[in-house]
Every structure is written in structure tokens, then in C-alpha cells.
PDB file of C-alpha atoms and ligand atoms in Angstrom:
ATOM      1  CA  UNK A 146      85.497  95.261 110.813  1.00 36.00           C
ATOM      2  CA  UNK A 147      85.061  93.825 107.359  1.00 38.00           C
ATOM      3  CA  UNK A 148      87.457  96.841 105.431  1.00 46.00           C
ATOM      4  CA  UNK A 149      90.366  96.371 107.278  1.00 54.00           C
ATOM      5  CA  UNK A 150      92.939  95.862 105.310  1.00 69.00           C
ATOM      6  CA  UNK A 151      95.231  92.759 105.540  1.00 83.00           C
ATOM      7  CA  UNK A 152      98.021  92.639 108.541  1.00 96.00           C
ATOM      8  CA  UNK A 153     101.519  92.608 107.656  1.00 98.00           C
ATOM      9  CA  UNK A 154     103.979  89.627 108.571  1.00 98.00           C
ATOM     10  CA  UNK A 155     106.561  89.533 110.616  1.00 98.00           C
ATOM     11  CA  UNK A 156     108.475  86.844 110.299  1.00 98.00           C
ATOM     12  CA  UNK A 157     110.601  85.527 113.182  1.00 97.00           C
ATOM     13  CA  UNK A 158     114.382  85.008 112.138  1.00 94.00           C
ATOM     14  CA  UNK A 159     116.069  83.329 116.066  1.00 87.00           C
ATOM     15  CA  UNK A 160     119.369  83.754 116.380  1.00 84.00           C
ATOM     16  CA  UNK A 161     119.514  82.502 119.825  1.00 76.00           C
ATOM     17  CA  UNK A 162     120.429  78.650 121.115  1.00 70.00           C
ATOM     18  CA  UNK A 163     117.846  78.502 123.315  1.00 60.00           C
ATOM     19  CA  UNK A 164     114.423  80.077 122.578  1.00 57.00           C
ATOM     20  CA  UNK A 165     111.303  78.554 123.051  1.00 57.00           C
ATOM     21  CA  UNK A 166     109.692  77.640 119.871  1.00 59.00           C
ATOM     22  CA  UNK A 167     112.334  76.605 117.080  1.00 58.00           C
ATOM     23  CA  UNK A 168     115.431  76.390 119.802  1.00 52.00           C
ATOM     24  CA  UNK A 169     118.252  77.245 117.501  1.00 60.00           C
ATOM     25  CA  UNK A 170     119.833  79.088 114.754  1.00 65.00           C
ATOM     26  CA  UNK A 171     120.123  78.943 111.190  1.00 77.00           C
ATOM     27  CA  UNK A 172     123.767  78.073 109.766  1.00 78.00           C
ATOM     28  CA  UNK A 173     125.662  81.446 109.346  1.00 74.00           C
ATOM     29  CA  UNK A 174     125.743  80.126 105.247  1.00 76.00           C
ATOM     30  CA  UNK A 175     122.096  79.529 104.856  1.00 86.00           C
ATOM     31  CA  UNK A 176     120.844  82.636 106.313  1.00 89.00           C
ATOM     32  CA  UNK A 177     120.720  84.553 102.893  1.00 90.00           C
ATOM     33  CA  UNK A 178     118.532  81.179 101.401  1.00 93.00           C
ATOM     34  CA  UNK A 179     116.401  81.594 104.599  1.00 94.00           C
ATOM     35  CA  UNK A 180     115.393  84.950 104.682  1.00 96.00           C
ATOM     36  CA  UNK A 181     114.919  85.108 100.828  1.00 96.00           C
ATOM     37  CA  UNK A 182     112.589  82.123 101.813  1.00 97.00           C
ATOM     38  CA  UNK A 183     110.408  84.091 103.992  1.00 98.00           C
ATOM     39  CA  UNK A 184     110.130  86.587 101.861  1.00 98.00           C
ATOM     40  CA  UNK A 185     108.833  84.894  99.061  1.00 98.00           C
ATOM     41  CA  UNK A 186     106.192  83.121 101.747  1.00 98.00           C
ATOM     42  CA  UNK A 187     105.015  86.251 102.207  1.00 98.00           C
ATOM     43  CA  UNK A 188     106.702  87.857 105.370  1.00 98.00           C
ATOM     44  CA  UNK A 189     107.101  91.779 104.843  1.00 98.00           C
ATOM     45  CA  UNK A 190     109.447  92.365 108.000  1.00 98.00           C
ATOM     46  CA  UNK A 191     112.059  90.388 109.630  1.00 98.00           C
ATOM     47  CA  UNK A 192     112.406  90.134 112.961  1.00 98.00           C
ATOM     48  CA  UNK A 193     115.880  89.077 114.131  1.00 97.00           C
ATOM     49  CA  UNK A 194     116.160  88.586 117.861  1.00 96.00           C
ATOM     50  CA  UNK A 195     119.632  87.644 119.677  1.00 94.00           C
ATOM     51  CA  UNK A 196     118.454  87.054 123.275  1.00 92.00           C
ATOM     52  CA  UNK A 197     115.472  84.775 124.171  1.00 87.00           C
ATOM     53  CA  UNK A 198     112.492  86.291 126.071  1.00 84.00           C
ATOM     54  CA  UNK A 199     111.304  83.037 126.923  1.00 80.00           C
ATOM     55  CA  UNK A 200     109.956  82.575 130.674  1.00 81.00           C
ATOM     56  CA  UNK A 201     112.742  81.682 132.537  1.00 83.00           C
ATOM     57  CA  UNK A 202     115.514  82.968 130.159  1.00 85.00           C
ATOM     58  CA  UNK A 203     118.723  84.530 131.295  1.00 86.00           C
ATOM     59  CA  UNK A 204     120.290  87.116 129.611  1.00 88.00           C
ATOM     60  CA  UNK A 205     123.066  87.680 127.309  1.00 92.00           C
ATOM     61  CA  UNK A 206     125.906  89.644 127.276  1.00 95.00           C
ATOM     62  CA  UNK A 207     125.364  92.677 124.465  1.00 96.00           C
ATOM     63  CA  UNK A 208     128.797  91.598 122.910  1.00 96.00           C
ATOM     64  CA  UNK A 209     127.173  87.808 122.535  1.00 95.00           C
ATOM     65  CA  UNK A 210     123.992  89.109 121.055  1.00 96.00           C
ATOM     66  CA  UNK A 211     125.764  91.172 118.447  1.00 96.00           C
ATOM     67  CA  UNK A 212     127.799  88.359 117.178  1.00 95.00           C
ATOM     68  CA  UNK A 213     124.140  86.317 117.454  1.00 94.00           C
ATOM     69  CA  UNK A 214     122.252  88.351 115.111  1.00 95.00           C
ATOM     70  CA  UNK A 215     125.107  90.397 113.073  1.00 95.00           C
ATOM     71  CA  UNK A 216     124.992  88.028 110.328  1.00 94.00           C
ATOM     72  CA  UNK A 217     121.019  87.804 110.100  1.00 95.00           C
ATOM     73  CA  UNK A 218     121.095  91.429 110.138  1.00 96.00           C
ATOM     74  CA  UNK A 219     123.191  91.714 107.306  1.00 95.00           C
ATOM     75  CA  UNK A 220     121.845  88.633 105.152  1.00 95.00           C
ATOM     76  CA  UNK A 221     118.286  90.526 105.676  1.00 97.00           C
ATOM     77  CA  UNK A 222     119.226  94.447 104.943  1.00 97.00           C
ATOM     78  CA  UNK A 223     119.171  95.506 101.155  1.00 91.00           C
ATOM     79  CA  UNK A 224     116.105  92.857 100.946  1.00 97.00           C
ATOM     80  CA  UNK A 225     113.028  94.267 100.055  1.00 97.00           C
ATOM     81  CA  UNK A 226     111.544  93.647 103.629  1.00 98.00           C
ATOM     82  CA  UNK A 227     111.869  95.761 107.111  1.00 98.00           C
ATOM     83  CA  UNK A 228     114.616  94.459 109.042  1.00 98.00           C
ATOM     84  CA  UNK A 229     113.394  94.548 112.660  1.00 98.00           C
ATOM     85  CA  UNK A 230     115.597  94.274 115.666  1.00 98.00           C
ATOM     86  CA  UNK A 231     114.319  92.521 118.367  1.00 98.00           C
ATOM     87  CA  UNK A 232     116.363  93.661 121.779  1.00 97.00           C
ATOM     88  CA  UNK A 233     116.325  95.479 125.168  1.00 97.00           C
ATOM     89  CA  UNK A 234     120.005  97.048 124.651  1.00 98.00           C
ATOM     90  CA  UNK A 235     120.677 100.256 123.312  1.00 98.00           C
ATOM     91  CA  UNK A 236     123.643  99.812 122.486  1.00 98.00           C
ATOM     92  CA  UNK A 237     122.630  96.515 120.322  1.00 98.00           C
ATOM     93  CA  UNK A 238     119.595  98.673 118.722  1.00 98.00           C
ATOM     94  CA  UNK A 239     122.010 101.508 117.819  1.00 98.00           C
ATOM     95  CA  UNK A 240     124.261  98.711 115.933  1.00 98.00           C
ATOM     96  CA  UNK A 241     121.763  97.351 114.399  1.00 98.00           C
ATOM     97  CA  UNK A 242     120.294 100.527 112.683  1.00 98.00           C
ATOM     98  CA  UNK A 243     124.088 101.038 111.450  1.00 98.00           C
ATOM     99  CA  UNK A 244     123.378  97.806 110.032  1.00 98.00           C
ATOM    100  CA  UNK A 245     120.420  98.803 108.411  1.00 98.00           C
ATOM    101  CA  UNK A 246     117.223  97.816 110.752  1.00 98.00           C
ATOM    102  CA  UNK A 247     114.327 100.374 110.638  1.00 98.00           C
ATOM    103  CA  UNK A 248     112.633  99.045 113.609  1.00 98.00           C
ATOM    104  CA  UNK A 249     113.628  98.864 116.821  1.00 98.00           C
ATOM    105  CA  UNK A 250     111.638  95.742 118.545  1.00 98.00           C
ATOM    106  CA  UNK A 251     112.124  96.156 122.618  1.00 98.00           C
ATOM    107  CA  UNK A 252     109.962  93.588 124.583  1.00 97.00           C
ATOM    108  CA  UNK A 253     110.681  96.558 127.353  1.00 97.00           C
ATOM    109  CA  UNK A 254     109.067  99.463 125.855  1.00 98.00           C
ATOM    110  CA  UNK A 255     112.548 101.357 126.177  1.00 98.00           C
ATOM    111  CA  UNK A 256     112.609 100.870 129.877  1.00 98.00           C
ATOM    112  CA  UNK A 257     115.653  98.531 130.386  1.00 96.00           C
ATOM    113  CA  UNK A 258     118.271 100.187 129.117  1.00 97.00           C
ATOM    114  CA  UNK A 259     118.683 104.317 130.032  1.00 97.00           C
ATOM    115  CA  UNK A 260     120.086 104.866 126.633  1.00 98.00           C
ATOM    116  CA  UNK A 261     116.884 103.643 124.665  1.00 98.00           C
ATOM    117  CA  UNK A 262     114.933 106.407 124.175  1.00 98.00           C
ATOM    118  CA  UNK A 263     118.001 108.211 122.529  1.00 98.00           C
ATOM    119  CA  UNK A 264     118.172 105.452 120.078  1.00 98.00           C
ATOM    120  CA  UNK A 265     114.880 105.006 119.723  1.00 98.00           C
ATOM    121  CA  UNK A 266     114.513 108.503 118.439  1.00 98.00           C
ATOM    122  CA  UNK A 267     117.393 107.645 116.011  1.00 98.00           C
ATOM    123  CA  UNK A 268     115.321 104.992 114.431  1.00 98.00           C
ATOM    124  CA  UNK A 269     112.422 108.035 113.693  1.00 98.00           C
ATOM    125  CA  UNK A 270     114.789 110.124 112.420  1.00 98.00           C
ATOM    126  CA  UNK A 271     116.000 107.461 109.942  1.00 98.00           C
ATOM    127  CA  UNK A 272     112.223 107.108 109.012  1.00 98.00           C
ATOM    128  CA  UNK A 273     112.152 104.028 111.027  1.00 98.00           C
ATOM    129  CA  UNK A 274     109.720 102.679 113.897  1.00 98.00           C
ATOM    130  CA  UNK A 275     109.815 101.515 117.298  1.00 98.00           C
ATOM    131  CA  UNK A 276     107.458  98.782 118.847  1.00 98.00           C
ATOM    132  CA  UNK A 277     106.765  99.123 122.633  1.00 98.00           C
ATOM    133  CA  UNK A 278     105.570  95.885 124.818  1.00 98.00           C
ATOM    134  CA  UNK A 279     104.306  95.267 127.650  1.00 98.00           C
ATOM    135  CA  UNK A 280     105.369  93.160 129.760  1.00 96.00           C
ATOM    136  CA  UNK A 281     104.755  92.632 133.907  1.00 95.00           C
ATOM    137  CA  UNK A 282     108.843  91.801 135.076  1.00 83.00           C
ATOM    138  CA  UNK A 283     111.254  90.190 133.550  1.00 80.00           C
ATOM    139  CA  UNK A 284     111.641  86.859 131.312  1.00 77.00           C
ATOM    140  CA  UNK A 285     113.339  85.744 134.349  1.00 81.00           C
ATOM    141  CA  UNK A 286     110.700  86.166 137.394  1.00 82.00           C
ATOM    142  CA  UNK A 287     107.580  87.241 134.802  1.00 76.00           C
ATOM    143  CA  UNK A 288     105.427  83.763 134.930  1.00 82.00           C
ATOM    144  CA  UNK A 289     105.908  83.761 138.992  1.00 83.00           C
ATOM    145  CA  UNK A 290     102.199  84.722 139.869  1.00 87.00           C
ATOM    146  CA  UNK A 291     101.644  87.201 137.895  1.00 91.00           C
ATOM    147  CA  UNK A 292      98.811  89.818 139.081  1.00 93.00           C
ATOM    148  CA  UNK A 293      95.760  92.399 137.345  1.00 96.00           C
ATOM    149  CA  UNK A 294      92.435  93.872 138.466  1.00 96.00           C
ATOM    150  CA  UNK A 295      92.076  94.809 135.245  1.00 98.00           C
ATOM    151  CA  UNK A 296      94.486  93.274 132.799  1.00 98.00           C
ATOM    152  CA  UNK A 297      93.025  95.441 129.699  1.00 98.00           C
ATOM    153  CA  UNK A 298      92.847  98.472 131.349  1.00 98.00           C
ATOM    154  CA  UNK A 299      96.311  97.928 132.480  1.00 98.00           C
ATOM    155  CA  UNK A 300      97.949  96.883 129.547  1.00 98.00           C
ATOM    156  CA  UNK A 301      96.342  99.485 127.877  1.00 98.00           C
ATOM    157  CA  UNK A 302      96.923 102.706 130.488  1.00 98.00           C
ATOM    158  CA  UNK A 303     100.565 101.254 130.499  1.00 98.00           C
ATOM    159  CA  UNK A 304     101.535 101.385 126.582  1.00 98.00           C
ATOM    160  CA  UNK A 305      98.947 104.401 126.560  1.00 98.00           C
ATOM    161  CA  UNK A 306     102.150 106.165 128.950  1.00 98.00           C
ATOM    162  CA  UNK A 307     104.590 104.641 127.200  1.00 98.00           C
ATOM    163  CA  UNK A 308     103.593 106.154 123.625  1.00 98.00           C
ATOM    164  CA  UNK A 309     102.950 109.831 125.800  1.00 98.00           C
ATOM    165  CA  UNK A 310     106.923 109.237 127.095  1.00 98.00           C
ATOM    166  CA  UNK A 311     108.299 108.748 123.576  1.00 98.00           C
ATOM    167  CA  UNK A 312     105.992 111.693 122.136  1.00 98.00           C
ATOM    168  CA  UNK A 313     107.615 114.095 125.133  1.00 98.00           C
ATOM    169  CA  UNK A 314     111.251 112.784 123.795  1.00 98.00           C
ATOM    170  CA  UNK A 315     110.215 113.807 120.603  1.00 98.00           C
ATOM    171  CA  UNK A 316     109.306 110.436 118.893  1.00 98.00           C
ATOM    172  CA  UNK A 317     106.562 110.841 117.050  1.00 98.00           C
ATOM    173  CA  UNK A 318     102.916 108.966 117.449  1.00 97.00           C
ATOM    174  CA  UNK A 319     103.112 107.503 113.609  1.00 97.00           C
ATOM    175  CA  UNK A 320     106.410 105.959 114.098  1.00 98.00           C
ATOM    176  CA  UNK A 321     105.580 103.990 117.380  1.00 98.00           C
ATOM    177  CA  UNK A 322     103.712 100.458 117.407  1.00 98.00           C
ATOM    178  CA  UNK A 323     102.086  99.083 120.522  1.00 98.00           C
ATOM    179  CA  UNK A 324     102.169  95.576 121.701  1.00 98.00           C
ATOM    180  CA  UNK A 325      99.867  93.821 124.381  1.00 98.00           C
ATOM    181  CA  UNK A 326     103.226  90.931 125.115  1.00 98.00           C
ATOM    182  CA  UNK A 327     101.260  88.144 125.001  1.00 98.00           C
ATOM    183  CA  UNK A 328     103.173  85.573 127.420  1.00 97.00           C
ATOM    184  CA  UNK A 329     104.331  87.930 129.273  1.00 96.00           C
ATOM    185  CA  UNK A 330     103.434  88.004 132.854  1.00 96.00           C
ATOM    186  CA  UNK A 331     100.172  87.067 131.993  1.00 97.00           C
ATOM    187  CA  UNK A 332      98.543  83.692 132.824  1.00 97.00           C
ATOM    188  CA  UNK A 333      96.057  81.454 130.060  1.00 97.00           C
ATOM    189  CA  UNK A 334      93.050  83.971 130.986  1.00 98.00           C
ATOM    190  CA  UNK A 335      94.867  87.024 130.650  1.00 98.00           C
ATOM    191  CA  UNK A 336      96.452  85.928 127.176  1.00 98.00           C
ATOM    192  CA  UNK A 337      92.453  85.438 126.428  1.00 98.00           C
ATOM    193  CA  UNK A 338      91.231  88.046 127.843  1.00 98.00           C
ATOM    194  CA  UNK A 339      93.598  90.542 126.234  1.00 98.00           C
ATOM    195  CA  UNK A 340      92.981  88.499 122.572  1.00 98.00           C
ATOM    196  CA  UNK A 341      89.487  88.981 123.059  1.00 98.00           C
ATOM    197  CA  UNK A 342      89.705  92.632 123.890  1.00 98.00           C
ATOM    198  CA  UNK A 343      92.558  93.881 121.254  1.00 98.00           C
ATOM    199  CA  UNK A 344      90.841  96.470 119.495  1.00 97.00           C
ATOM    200  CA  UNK A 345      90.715  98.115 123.107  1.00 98.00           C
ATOM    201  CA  UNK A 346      94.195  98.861 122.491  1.00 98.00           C
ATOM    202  CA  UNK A 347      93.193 101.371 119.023  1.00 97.00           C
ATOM    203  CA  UNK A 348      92.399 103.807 121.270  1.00 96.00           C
ATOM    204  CA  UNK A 349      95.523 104.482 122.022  1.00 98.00           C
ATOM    205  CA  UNK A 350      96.073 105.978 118.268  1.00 97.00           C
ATOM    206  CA  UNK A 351      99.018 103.717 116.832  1.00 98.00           C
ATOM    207  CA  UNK A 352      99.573 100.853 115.356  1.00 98.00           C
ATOM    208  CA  UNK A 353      99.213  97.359 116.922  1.00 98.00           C
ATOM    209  CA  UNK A 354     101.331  94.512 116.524  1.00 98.00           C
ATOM    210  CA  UNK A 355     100.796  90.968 118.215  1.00 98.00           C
ATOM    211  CA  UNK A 356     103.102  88.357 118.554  1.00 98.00           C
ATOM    212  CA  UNK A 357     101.239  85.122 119.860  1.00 98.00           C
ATOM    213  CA  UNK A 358     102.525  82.124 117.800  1.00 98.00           C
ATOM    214  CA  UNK A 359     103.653  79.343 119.340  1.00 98.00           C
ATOM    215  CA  UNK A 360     103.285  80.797 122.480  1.00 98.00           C
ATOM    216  CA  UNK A 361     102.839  78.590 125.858  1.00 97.00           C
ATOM    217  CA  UNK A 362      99.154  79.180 126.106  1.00 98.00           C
ATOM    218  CA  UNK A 363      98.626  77.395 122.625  1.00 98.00           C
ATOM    219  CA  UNK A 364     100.020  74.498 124.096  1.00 98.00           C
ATOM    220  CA  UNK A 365      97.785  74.414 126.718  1.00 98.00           C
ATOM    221  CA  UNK A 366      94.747  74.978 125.290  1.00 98.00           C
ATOM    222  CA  UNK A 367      95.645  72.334 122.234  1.00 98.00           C
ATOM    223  CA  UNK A 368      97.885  69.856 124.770  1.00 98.00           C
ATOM    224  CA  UNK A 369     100.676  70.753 122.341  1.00 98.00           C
ATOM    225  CA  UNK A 370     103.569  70.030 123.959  1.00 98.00           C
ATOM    226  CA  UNK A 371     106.228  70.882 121.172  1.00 98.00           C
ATOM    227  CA  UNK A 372     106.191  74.281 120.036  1.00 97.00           C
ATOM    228  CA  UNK A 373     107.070  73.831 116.749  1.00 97.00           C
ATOM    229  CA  UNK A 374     104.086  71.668 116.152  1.00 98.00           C
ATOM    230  CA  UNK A 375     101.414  74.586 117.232  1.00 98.00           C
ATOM    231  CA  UNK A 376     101.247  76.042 113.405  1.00 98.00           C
ATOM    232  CA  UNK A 377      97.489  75.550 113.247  1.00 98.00           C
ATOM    233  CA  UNK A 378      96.603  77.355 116.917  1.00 98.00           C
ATOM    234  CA  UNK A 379      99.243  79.770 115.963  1.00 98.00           C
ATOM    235  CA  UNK A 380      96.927  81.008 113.136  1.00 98.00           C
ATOM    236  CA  UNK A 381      94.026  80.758 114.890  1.00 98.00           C
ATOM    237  CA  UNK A 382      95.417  83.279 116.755  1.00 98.00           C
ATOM    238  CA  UNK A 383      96.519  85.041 114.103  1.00 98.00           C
ATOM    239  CA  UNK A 384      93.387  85.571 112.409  1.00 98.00           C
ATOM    240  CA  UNK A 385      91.813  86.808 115.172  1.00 98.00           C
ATOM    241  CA  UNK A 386      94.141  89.203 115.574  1.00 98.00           C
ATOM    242  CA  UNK A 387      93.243  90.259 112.028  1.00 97.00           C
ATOM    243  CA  UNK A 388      89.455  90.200 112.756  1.00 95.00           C
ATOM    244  CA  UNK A 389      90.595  92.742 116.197  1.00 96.00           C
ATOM    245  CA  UNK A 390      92.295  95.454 114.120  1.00 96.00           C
ATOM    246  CA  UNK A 391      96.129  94.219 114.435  1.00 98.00           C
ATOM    247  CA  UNK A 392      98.110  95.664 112.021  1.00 98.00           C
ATOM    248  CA  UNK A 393     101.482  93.299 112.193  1.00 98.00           C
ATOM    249  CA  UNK A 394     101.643  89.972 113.346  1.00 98.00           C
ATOM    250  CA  UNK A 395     104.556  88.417 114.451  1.00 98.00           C
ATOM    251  CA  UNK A 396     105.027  84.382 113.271  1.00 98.00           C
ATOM    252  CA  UNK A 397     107.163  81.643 112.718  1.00 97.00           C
ATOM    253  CA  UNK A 398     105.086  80.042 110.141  1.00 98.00           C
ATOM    254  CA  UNK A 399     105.101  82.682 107.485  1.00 98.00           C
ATOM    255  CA  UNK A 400     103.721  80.645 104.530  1.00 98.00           C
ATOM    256  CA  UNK A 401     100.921  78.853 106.686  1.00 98.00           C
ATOM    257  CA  UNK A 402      99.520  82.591 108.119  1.00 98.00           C
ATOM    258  CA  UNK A 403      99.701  83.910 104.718  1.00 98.00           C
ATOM    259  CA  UNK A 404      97.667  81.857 103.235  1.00 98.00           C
ATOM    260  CA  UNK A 405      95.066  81.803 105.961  1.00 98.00           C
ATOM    261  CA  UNK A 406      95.048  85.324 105.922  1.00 97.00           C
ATOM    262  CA  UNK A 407      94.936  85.654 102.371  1.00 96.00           C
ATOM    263  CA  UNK A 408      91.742  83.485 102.587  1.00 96.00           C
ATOM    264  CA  UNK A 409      89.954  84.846 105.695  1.00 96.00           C
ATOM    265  CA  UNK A 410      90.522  88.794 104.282  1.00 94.00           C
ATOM    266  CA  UNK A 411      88.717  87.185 101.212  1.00 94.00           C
ATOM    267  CA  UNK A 412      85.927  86.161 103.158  1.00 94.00           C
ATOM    268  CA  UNK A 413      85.280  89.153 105.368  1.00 91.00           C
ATOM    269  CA  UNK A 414      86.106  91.482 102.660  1.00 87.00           C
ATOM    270  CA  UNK A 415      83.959  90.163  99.952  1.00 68.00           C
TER     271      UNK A 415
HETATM  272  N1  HH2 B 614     107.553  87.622 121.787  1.00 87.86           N
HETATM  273  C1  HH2 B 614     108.788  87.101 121.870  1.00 87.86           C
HETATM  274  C2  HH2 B 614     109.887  87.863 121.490  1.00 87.86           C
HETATM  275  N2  HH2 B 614     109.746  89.110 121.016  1.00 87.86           N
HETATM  276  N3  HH2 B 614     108.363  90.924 120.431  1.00 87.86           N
HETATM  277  C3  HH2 B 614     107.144  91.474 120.351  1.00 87.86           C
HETATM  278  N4  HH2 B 614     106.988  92.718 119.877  1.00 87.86           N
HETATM  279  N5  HH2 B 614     106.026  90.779 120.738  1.00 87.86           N
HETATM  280  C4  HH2 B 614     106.102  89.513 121.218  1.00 87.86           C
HETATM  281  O1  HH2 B 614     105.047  88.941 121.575  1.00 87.86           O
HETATM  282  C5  HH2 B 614     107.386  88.905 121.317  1.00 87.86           C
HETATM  283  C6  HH2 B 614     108.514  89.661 120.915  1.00 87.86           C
HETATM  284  C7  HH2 B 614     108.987  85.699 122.393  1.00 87.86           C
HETATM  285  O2  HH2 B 614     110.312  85.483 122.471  1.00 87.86           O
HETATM  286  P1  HH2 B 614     111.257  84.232 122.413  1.00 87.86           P
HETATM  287  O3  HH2 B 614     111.063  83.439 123.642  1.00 87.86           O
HETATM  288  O4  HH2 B 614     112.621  84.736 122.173  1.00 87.86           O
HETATM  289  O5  HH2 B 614     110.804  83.320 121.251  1.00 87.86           O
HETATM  290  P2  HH2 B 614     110.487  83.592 119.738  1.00 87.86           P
HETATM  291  O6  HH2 B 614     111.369  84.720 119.313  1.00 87.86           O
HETATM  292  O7  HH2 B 614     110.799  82.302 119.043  1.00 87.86           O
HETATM  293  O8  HH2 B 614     109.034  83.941 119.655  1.00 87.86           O
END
């Protein structure tokens, strides 16, 4: 494990009023500040999400979610990092790549909206990539007793046929990213389990990102009740993740994981 090389960051840009961790947006005129910010803290993709996937969250109307995350999109493209969209509509994906996003970030793994795949394939064509989750239900009903005999077998047989679905619609293996969704549908032990048991997830031949920070779980292992106060579990997390193979790691604290990163690659790598 000690050679592998250092993740890259994905910073998390909200657009949306009401998600979980930093519940709001930043002003339409201090987006271009912001993302230059978390580029120079050391975030290498931006991830700008219009809908929250919070448990419990409803959903937004695709016209909403485009005027969310239009101006994010465009204050981040032309920037030296990946813009990533984060959404389950096609039709908000498609916009987005217009817009200049190279990935395609669906917490759905392209099964919400019928028109994904077709878009999805778009984003491969333009040399992009597309990140598949999993997830048990929906952000709405998700946390509601949610069930596994086997949660790494599961996760993994499930991404395992989404990646095969994508290759048949002629998406390529190298441009697809695989996600364990950790939060979703998944109670404290299965989070655990499935952090413990990442590198399970190599063998299904793509990348892996993991997007933990400041999740729900952190909070109750730490009794952190206030999201955006669970930095230092957050990149606990996220080193571990490193340690397990993951290749991207989704964060809101982009200068904190840096430097923890940059430190704990030091140490394992010598
Ligand atoms: N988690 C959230 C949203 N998008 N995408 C990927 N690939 N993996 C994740 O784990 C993931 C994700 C959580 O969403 P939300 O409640 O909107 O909050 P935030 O965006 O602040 O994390």
C-alpha cells in the first residue's frame, strides 16, 4: 500500500439552501474568489451540486437547479481544475457539459433519469468521466431501515453491474469512477464496514472515489452535532481512504485534507 500515489481533491462547491453540512450558498459575486480559493488549497476538481442528497431531502425542479449551480459552473470552467457536476438529471448534466463540466457526478449511477446514459456517453466522448454511486433508495426514504446480508458484496456486485451497463452503452471502463455512497442507505456499521473494506471495491477495475466528510456518521461517532465542525473526523476518514486505494476524495475542507494528506503520503511513502 505504501506506493500509492496521493488521491486527488474534490472540493465541494453547494449551491443548494439546504444541504447538510455548510447549508447555503456562496454570493453569486464571490464565487470566482471562492473557487480560485480552493484551488490554491489544493482541490484539483470542483464539485458543484444544485440539489441536496441529504437524508430526508426533497427534490428540485431541473429549471431551479440550473439557475442553482449555472453561475458556479461558469465561475469554475476555464480554471485549471475539473469542473464536476453533481446531479441525477440528464437534462441538467447535458447543460452542464455545454458549460464546460467533464464529469458527470450522479449519486444514482445513471438510473434516475432514462436519458442518462446518453449523456453520460457525451461526457466520454468529450474526454470526460462519469462517477457512479450507490445508493439503497432515495434521499427521501434511504435512512428508513435500511437492509444487507452482505453490504460489501452488495455494494460491490451493484457498481460491478453498473460499470458492465455503461461498457454495453459504449462508455468506456477508464472513463467511469465508482463510489461506495457513504450515507446512503447505510446505517453507522455499514458506513464502517464498507470504510474498512474499500479496496474490495478495486476489483472492479476503475477508479474509486469516496465522499465521507462531514457525513452523519462522523457526528455520531465524535458527538458532533454541527457538521461544519467535523473537519478533523472528516480527515480521518479521508486518510483512510488514502491508505484503502481511493483515488478522489470528495471534501469540504480542502486546505485541512491537503495538508494531512500531504503529510501522511510522506510517511507511508518514505
Ligand atoms: N455525497 C453527497 C453528495 N454527492 N457524490 C458522490 N459521488 N459521493 C458522495 O458521497 C456524495 C455525492 C452528500 O450530499 P449533500 O447532502 O448534498 O451534501 P454535501 O454536498 O454538502 O456533501
Amino acid at each position: 500500500m505504501a506506493d500509492l500515489p496521493a488521491p486527488r481533491i474534490m472540493g465541494i462547491l453547494n449551491a443548494t439552501p439546504d444541504s447538510f453540512s455548510d447549508g447555503g450558498t456562496v454570493p453569486k459575486g464571490a464565487l470566482a474568489t471562492r473557487v480560485a480559493e480552493m484551488i490554491a488549497e489544493g482541490a484539483d476538481i470542483l464539485d458543484i451540486g444544485g440539489e441536496s442528497s441529504r437524508p430526508g431531502a426533497d427534490p428540485v425542479p431541473a429549471d431551479e437547479e440550473w439557475h442553482r449551480i449555472a453561475p458556479a459552473i461558469e465561475a469554475a470552467a476555464g480554471t485549471t481544475a475539473l469542473v464536476s457536476v453533481d446531479t441525477r438529471k440528464a437534462d441538467i448534466a447535458r447543460r452542464a457539459l455545454k458549460a464546460g463540466a467533464r464529469l458527470f457526478n450522479d449519486v444514482s449511477a445513471l438510473t434516475y433519469d432514462p436519458d442518462s446514459m446518453t449523456v453520460a456517453r457525451d461526457y466520454a466522448a468529450a474526454g470526460g468521466a462519469i462517477c457512479l454511486m450507490h445508493a439503497l433508495g432515495d434521499p427521501k426514504t434511504m435512512q428508513r431501515d435500511p437492509r444487507y446480508d452482505d453490504v460489501v458484496r452488495e455494494v460491490r456486485d451493484y457498481l460491478a453491474a453498473r460499470v458492465a451497463a455503461c461498457e454495453a452503452a459504449g462508455i468506456p471502463r477508464t472513463a467511469l469512477l465508482v463510489d461506495p455512497g457513504i450515507g446512503f442507505g447505510k446505517t453507522l456499521e455499514h458506513n464502517l464496514t464498507l470504510l474498512r473494506n474499500l479496496a474490495a471495491l478495486r476489483e472492479i477495475g476503475c477508479r474509486i472515489l469516496l465522499g465521507a466528510s462531514r457525513k452523519g456518521f462522523i457526528g455520531t461517532l465524535s458527538g458532533e452535532k454541527d457538521a461544519a465542525r467535523r473537519a478533523p473526523g472528516s480527515i480521518a476518514v479521508a486518510l483512510h481512504g488514502a491508505q484503502q486505494g481511493a483515488d478522489i476524495l470528495r471534501v469540504h475542507d480542502v486546505r485541512e485534507t491537503a495538508q494531512a494528506l500531504a503529510v501522511d503520503i510522506a510517511l507511508r511513502t518514505g
